[in-house]
PDB file of C-alpha atoms in Angstrom:
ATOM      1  CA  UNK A   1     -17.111  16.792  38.946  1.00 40.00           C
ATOM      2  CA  UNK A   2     -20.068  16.283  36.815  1.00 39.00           C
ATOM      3  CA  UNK A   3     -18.588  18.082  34.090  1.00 35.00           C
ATOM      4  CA  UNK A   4     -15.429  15.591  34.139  1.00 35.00           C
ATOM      5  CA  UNK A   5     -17.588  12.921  34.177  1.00 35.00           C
ATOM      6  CA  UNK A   6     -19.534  13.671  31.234  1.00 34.00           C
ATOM      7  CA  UNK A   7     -16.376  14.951  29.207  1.00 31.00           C
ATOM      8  CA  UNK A   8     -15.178  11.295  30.555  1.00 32.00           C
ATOM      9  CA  UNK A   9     -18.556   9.760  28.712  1.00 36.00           C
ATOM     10  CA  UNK A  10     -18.328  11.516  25.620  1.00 34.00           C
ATOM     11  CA  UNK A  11     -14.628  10.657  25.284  1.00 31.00           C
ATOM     12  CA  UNK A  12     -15.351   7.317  25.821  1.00 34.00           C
ATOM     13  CA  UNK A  13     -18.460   6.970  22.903  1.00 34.00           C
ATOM     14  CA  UNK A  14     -17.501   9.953  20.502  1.00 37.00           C
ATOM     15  CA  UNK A  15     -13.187   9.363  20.891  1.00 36.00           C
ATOM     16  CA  UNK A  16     -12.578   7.442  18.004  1.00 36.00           C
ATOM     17  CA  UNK A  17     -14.078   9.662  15.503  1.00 36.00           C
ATOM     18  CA  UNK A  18     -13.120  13.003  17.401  1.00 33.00           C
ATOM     19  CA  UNK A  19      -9.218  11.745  18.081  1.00 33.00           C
ATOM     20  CA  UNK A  20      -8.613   9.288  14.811  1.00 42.00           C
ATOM     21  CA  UNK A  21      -9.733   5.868  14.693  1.00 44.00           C
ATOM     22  CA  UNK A  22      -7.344   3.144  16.622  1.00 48.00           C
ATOM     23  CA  UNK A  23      -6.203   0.696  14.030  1.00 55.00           C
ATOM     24  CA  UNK A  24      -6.208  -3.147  15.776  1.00 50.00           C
ATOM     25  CA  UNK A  25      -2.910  -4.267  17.570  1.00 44.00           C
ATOM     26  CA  UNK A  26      -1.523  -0.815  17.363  1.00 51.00           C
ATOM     27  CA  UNK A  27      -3.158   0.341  20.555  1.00 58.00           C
ATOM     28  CA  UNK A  28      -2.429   3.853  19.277  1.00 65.00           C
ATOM     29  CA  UNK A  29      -4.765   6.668  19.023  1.00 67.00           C
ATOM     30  CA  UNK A  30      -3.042   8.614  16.392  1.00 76.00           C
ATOM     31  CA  UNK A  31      -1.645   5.625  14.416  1.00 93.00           C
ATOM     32  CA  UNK A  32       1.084   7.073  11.849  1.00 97.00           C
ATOM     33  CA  UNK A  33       1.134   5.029   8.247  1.00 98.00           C
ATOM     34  CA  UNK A  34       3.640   4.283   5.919  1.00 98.00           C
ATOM     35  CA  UNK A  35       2.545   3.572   2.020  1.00 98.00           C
ATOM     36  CA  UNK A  36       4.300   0.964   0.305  1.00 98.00           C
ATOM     37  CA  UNK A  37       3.285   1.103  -3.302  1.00 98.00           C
ATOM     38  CA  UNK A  38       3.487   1.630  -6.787  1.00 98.00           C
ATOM     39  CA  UNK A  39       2.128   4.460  -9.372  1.00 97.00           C
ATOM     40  CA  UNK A  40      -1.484   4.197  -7.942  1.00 98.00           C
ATOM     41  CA  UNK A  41      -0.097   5.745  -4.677  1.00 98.00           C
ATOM     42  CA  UNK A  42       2.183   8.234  -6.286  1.00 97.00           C
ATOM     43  CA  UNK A  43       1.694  12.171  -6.572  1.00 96.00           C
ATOM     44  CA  UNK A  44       4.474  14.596  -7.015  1.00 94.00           C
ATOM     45  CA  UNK A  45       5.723  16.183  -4.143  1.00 95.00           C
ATOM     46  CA  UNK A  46       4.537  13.834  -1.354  1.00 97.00           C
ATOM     47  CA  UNK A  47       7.136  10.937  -2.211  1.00 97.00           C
ATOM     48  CA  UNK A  48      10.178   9.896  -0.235  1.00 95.00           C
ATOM     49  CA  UNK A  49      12.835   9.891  -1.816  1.00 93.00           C
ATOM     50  CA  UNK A  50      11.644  12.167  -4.106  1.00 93.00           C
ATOM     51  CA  UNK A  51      13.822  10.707  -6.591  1.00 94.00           C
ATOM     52  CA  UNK A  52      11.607   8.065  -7.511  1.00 97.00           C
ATOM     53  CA  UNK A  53       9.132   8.307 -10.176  1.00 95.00           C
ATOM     54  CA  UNK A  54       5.644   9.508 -10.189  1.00 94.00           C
ATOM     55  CA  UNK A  55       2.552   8.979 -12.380  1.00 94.00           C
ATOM     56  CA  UNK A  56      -0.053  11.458 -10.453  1.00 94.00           C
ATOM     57  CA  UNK A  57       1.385  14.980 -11.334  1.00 87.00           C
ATOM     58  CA  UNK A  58      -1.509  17.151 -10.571  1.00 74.00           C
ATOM     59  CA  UNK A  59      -0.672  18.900 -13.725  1.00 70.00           C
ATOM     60  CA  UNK A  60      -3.311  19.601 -16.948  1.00 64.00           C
ATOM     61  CA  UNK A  61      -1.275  16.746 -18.566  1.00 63.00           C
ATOM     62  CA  UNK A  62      -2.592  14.623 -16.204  1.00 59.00           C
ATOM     63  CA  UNK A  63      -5.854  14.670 -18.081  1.00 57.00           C
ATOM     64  CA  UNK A  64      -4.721  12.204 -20.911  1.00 69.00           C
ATOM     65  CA  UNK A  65      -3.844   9.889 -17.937  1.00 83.00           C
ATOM     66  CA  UNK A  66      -7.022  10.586 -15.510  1.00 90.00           C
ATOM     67  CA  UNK A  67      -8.792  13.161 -13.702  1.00 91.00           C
ATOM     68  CA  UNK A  68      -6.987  13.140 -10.803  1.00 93.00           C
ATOM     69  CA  UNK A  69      -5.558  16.724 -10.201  1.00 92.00           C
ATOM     70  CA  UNK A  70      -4.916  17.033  -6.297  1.00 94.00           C
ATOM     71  CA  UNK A  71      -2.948  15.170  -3.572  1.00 96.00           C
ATOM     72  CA  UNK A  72      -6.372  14.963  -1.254  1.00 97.00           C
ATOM     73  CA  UNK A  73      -7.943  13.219  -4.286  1.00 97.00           C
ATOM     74  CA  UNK A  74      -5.586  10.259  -4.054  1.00 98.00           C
ATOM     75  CA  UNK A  75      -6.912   7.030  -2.024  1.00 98.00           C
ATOM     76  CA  UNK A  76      -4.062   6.884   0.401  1.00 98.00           C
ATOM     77  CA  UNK A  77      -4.855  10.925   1.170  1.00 98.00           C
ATOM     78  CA  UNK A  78      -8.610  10.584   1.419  1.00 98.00           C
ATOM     79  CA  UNK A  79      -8.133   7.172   3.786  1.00 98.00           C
ATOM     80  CA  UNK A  80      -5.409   9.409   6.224  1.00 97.00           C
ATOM     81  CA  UNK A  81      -8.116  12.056   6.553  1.00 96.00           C
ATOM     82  CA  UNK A  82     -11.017   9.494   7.004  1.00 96.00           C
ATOM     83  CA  UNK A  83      -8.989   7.512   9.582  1.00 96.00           C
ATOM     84  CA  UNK A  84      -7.515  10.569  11.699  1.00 95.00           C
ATOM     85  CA  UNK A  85      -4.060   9.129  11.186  1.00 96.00           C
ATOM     86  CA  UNK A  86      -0.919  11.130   9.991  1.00 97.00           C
ATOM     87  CA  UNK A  87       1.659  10.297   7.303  1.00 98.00           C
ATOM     88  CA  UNK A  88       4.464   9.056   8.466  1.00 98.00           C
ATOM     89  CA  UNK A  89       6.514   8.213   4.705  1.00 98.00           C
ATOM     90  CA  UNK A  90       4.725   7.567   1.414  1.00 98.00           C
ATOM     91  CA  UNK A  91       7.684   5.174  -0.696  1.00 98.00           C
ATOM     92  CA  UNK A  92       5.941   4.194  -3.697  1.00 98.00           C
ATOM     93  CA  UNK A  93       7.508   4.224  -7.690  1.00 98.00           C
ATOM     94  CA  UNK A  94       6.056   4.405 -10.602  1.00 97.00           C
ATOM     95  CA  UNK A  95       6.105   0.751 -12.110  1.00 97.00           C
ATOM     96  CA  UNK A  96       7.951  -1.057  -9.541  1.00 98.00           C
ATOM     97  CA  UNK A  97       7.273  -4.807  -8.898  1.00 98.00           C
ATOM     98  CA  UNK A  98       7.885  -6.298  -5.948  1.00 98.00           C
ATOM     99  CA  UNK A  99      10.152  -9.003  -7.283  1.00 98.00           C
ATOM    100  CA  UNK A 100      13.395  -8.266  -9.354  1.00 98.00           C
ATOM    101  CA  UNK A 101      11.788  -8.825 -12.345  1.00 98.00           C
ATOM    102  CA  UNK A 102      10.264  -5.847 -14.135  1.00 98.00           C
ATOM    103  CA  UNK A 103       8.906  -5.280 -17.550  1.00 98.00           C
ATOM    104  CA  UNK A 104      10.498  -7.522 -20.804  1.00 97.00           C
ATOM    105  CA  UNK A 105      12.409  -9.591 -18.034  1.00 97.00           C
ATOM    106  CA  UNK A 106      14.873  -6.615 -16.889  1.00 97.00           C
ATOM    107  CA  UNK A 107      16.338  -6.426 -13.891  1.00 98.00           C
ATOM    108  CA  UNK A 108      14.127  -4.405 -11.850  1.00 98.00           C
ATOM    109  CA  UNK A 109      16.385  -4.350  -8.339  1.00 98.00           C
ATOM    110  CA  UNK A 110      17.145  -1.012  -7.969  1.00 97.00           C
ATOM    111  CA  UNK A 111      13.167   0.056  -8.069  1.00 98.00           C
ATOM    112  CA  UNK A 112      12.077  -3.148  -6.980  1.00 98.00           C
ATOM    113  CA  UNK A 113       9.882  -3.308  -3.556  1.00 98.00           C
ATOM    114  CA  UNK A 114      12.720  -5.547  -1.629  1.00 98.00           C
ATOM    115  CA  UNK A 115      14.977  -2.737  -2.743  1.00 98.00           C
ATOM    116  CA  UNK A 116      12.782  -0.332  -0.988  1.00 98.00           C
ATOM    117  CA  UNK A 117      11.330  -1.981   1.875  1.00 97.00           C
ATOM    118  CA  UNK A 118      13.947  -0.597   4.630  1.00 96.00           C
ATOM    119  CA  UNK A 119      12.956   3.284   4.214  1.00 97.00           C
ATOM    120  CA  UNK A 120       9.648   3.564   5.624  1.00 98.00           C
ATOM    121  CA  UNK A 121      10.508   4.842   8.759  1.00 98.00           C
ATOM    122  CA  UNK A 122       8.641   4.110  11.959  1.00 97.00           C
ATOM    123  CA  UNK A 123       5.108   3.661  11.146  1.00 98.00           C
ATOM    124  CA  UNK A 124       2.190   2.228  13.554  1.00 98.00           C
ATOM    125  CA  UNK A 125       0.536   0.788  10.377  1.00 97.00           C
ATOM    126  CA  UNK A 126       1.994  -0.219   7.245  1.00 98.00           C
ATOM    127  CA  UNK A 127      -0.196  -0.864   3.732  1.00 98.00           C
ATOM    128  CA  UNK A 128       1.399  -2.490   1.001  1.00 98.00           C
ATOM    129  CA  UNK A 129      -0.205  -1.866  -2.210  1.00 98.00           C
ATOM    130  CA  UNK A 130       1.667  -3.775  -5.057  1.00 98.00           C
ATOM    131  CA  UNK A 131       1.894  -6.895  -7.407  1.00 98.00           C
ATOM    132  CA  UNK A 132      -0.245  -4.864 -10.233  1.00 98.00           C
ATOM    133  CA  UNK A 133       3.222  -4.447 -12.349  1.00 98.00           C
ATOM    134  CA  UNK A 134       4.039  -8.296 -11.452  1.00 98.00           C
ATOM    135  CA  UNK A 135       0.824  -9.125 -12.946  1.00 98.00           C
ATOM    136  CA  UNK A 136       1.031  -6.510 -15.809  1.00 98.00           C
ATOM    137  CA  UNK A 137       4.812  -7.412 -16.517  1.00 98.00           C
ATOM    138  CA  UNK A 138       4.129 -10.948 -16.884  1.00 98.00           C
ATOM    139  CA  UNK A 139       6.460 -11.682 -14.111  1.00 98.00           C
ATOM    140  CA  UNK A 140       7.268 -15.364 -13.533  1.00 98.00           C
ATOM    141  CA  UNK A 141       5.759 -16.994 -10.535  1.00 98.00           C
ATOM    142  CA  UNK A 142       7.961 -19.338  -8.794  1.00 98.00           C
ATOM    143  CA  UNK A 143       7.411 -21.375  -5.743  1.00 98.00           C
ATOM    144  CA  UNK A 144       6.150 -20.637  -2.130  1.00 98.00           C
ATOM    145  CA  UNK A 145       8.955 -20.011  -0.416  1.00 98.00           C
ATOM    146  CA  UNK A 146       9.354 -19.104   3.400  1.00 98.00           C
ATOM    147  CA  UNK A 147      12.700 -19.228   4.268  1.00 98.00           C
ATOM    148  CA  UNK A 148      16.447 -19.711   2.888  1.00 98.00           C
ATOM    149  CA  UNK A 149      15.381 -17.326   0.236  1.00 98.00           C
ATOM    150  CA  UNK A 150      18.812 -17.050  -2.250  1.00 98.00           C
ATOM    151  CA  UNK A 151      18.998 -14.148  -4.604  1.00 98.00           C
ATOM    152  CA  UNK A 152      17.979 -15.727  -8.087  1.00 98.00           C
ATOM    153  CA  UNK A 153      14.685 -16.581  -6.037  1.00 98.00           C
ATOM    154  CA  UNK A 154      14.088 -13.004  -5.690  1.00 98.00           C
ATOM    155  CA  UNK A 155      13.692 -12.572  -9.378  1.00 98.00           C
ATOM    156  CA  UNK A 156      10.138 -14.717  -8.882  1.00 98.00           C
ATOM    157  CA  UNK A 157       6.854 -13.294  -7.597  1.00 98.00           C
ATOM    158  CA  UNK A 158       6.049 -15.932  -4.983  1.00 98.00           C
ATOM    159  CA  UNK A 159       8.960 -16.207  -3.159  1.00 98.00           C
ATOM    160  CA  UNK A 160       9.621 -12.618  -3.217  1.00 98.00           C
ATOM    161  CA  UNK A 161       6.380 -11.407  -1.805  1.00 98.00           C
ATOM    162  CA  UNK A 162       6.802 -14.284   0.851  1.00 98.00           C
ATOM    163  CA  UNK A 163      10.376 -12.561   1.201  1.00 98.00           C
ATOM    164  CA  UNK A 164       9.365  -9.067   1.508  1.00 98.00           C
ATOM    165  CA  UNK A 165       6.178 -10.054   4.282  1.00 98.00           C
ATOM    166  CA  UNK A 166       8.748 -11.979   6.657  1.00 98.00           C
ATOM    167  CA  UNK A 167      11.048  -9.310   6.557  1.00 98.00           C
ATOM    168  CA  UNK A 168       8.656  -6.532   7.041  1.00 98.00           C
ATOM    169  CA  UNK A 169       7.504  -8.494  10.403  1.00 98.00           C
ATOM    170  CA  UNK A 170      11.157  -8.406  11.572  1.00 98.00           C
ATOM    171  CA  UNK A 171      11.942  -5.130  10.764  1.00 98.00           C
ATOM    172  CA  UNK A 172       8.858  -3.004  11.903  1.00 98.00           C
ATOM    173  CA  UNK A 173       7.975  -5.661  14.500  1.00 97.00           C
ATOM    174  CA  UNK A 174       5.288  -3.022  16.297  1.00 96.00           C
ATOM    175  CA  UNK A 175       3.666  -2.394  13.337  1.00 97.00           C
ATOM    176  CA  UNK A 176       0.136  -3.226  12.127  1.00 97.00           C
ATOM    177  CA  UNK A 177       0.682  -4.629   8.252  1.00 98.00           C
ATOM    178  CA  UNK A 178      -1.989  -4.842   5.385  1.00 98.00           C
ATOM    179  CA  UNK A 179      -1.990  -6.153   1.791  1.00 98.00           C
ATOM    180  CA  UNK A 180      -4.027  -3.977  -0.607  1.00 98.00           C
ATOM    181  CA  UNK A 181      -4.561  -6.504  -3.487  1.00 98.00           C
ATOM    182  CA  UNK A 182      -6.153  -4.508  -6.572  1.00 98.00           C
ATOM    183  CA  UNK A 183      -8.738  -5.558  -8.369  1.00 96.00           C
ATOM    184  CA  UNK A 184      -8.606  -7.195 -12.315  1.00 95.00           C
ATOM    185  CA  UNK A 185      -4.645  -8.658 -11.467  1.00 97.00           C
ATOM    186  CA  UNK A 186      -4.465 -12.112 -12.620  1.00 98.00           C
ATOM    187  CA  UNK A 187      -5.570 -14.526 -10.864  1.00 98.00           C
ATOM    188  CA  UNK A 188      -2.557 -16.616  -9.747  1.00 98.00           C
ATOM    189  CA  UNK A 189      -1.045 -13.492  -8.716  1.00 98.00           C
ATOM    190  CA  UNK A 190      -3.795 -12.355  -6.856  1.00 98.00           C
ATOM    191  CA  UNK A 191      -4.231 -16.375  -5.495  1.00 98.00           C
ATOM    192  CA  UNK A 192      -0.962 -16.346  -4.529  1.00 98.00           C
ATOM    193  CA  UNK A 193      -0.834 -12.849  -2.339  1.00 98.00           C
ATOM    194  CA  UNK A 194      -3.995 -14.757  -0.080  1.00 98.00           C
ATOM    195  CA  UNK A 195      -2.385 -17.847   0.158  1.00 98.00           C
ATOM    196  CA  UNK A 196       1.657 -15.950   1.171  1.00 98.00           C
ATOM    197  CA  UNK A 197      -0.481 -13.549   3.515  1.00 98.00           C
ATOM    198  CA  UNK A 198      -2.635 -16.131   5.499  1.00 98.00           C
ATOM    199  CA  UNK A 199       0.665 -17.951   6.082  1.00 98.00           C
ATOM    200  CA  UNK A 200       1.809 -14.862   7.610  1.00 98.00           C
ATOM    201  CA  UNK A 201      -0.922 -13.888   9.635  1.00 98.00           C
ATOM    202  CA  UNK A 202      -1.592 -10.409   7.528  1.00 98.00           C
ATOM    203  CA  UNK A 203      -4.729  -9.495   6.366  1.00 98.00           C
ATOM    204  CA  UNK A 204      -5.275  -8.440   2.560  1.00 98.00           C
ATOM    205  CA  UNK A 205      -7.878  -6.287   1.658  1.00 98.00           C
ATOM    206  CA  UNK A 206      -9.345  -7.103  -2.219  1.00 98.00           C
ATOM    207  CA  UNK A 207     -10.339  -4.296  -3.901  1.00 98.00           C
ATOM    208  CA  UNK A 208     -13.421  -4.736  -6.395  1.00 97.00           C
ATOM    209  CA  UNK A 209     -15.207  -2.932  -8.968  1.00 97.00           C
ATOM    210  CA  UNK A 210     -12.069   0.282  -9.145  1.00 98.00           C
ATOM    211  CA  UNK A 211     -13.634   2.970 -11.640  1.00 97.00           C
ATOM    212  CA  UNK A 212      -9.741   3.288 -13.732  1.00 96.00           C
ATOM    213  CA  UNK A 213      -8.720   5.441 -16.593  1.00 93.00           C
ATOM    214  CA  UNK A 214      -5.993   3.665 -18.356  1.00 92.00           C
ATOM    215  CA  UNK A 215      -5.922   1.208 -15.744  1.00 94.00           C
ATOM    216  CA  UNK A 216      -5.300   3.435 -13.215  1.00 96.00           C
ATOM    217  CA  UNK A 217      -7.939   4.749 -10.441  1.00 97.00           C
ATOM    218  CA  UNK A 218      -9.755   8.021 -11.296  1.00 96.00           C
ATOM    219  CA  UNK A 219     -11.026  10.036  -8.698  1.00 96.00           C
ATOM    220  CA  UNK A 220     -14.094   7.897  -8.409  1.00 98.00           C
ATOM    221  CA  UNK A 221     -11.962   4.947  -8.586  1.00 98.00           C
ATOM    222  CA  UNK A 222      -9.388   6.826  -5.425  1.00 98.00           C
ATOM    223  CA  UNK A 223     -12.660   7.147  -3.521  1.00 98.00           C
ATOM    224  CA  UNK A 224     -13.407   3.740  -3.756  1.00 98.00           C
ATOM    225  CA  UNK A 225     -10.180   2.269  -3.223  1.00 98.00           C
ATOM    226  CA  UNK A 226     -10.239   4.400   0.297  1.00 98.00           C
ATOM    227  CA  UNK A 227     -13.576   3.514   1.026  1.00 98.00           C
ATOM    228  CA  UNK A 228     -12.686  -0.310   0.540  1.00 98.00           C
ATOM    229  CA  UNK A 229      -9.729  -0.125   2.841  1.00 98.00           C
ATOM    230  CA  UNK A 230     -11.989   1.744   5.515  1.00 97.00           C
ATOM    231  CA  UNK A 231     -14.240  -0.625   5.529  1.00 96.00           C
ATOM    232  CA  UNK A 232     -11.817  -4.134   5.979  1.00 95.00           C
ATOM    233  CA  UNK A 233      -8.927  -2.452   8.328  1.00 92.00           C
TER     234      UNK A 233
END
């Protein structure tokens, strides 16, 4: 009896560290997390579909890029481990914005993050990590929009995040959901995330000060960027 009891007690101080940390609303103990992202949560062989492009190779020619050789180096790998969660589906590609519009105003649909956002599979927790390549490619802005979304609004950043939140909520309605806004994006774009996210309810988590090597997160930088997220979930 007395050893129950005290198995009971440490359970009850040591159980988040010793059986993965419980992420808030999920009421799970294992929580299992999709990644919703772009080439700063890529790495070759860990991306579903695996038809979709990659920036972290884990190869020597990875060293013009950054110095960022292995999957357990990557931020979304280091914050699984930290957290004691498991992966449940990692969909991220290599320059995708999460409106329609990508780079010298093509039509960026097919890679596009409302293109994507209905393969993640069954995840406790959900982190979104985009609007870098909406801020990079110059992507125009648009209004806030939260509801009768048409098609040709799509093709602006505003109403497409707002688009791709409430849809999210719908469609992975058990699901915790976080914003991972990166740091240096400009401003209205990062502005705009907050404001589309408090309407929502879902909390973004601003990254600051990410050590980058051709703007992309070394391994100090991965570190960081898992650290960050640790520290606001």
């Amino acid at each position: 009896m007395k050893l129950k009891l005290f198995i009971l007690a440490w359970l009850t101080v040591c159980g988040c560290q010793a059986f993965g940390q419980k992420v808030k609303g999920t009421g799970v103990a294992h929580p299992s997390v999709s990644i919703f992202g772009d080439s700063y949560s890529t790495f070759a062989g860990w991306i579903t579909p695996d038809s979709m492009e990659t920036w972290y190779f884990g190869s020597k020619e990875d060293g013009r890029r950054t110095d960022v050789r292995k999957v357990s180096e990557t931020w979304w790998h280091q914050l699984i481990k930290m957290m004691g969660w498991k992966l449940e589906r990692n969909n991220s590609w290599s320059g995708s914005t999460i409106c329609n519009t990508g780079y010298g105003d093509e039509n960026a649909t097919y890679k596009s993050f409302l293109t994507r956002m209905d393969n993640l599979g069954s995840p406790d927790v959900i982190l979104i990590f985009g609007g870098t390549n909406d801020s990079w490619a110059n992507a125009p802005i648009g209004d806030f929009m939260y509801e009768g979304w048409r098609m040709a609004d799509l093709f602006y950043f505003r109403p497409a995040f707002g688009y791709m939140l409430d849809y999210l909520q719908e469609r992975y309605p058990t699901a915790s959901i976080y914003v991972i806004s990166n740091s240096e994006l400009k401003e209205v774009i990062t502005q705009s995330m907050q404001t589309i996210c408090d309407h929502y309810g879902i909390k973004m988590i601003q990254l600051q000060g990410i050590d980058k090597q051709n703007g992309h997160p070394n391994v100090k930088g991965m570190r960081q960027i898992a650290e960050q997220i640790a520290g606001n979930l």
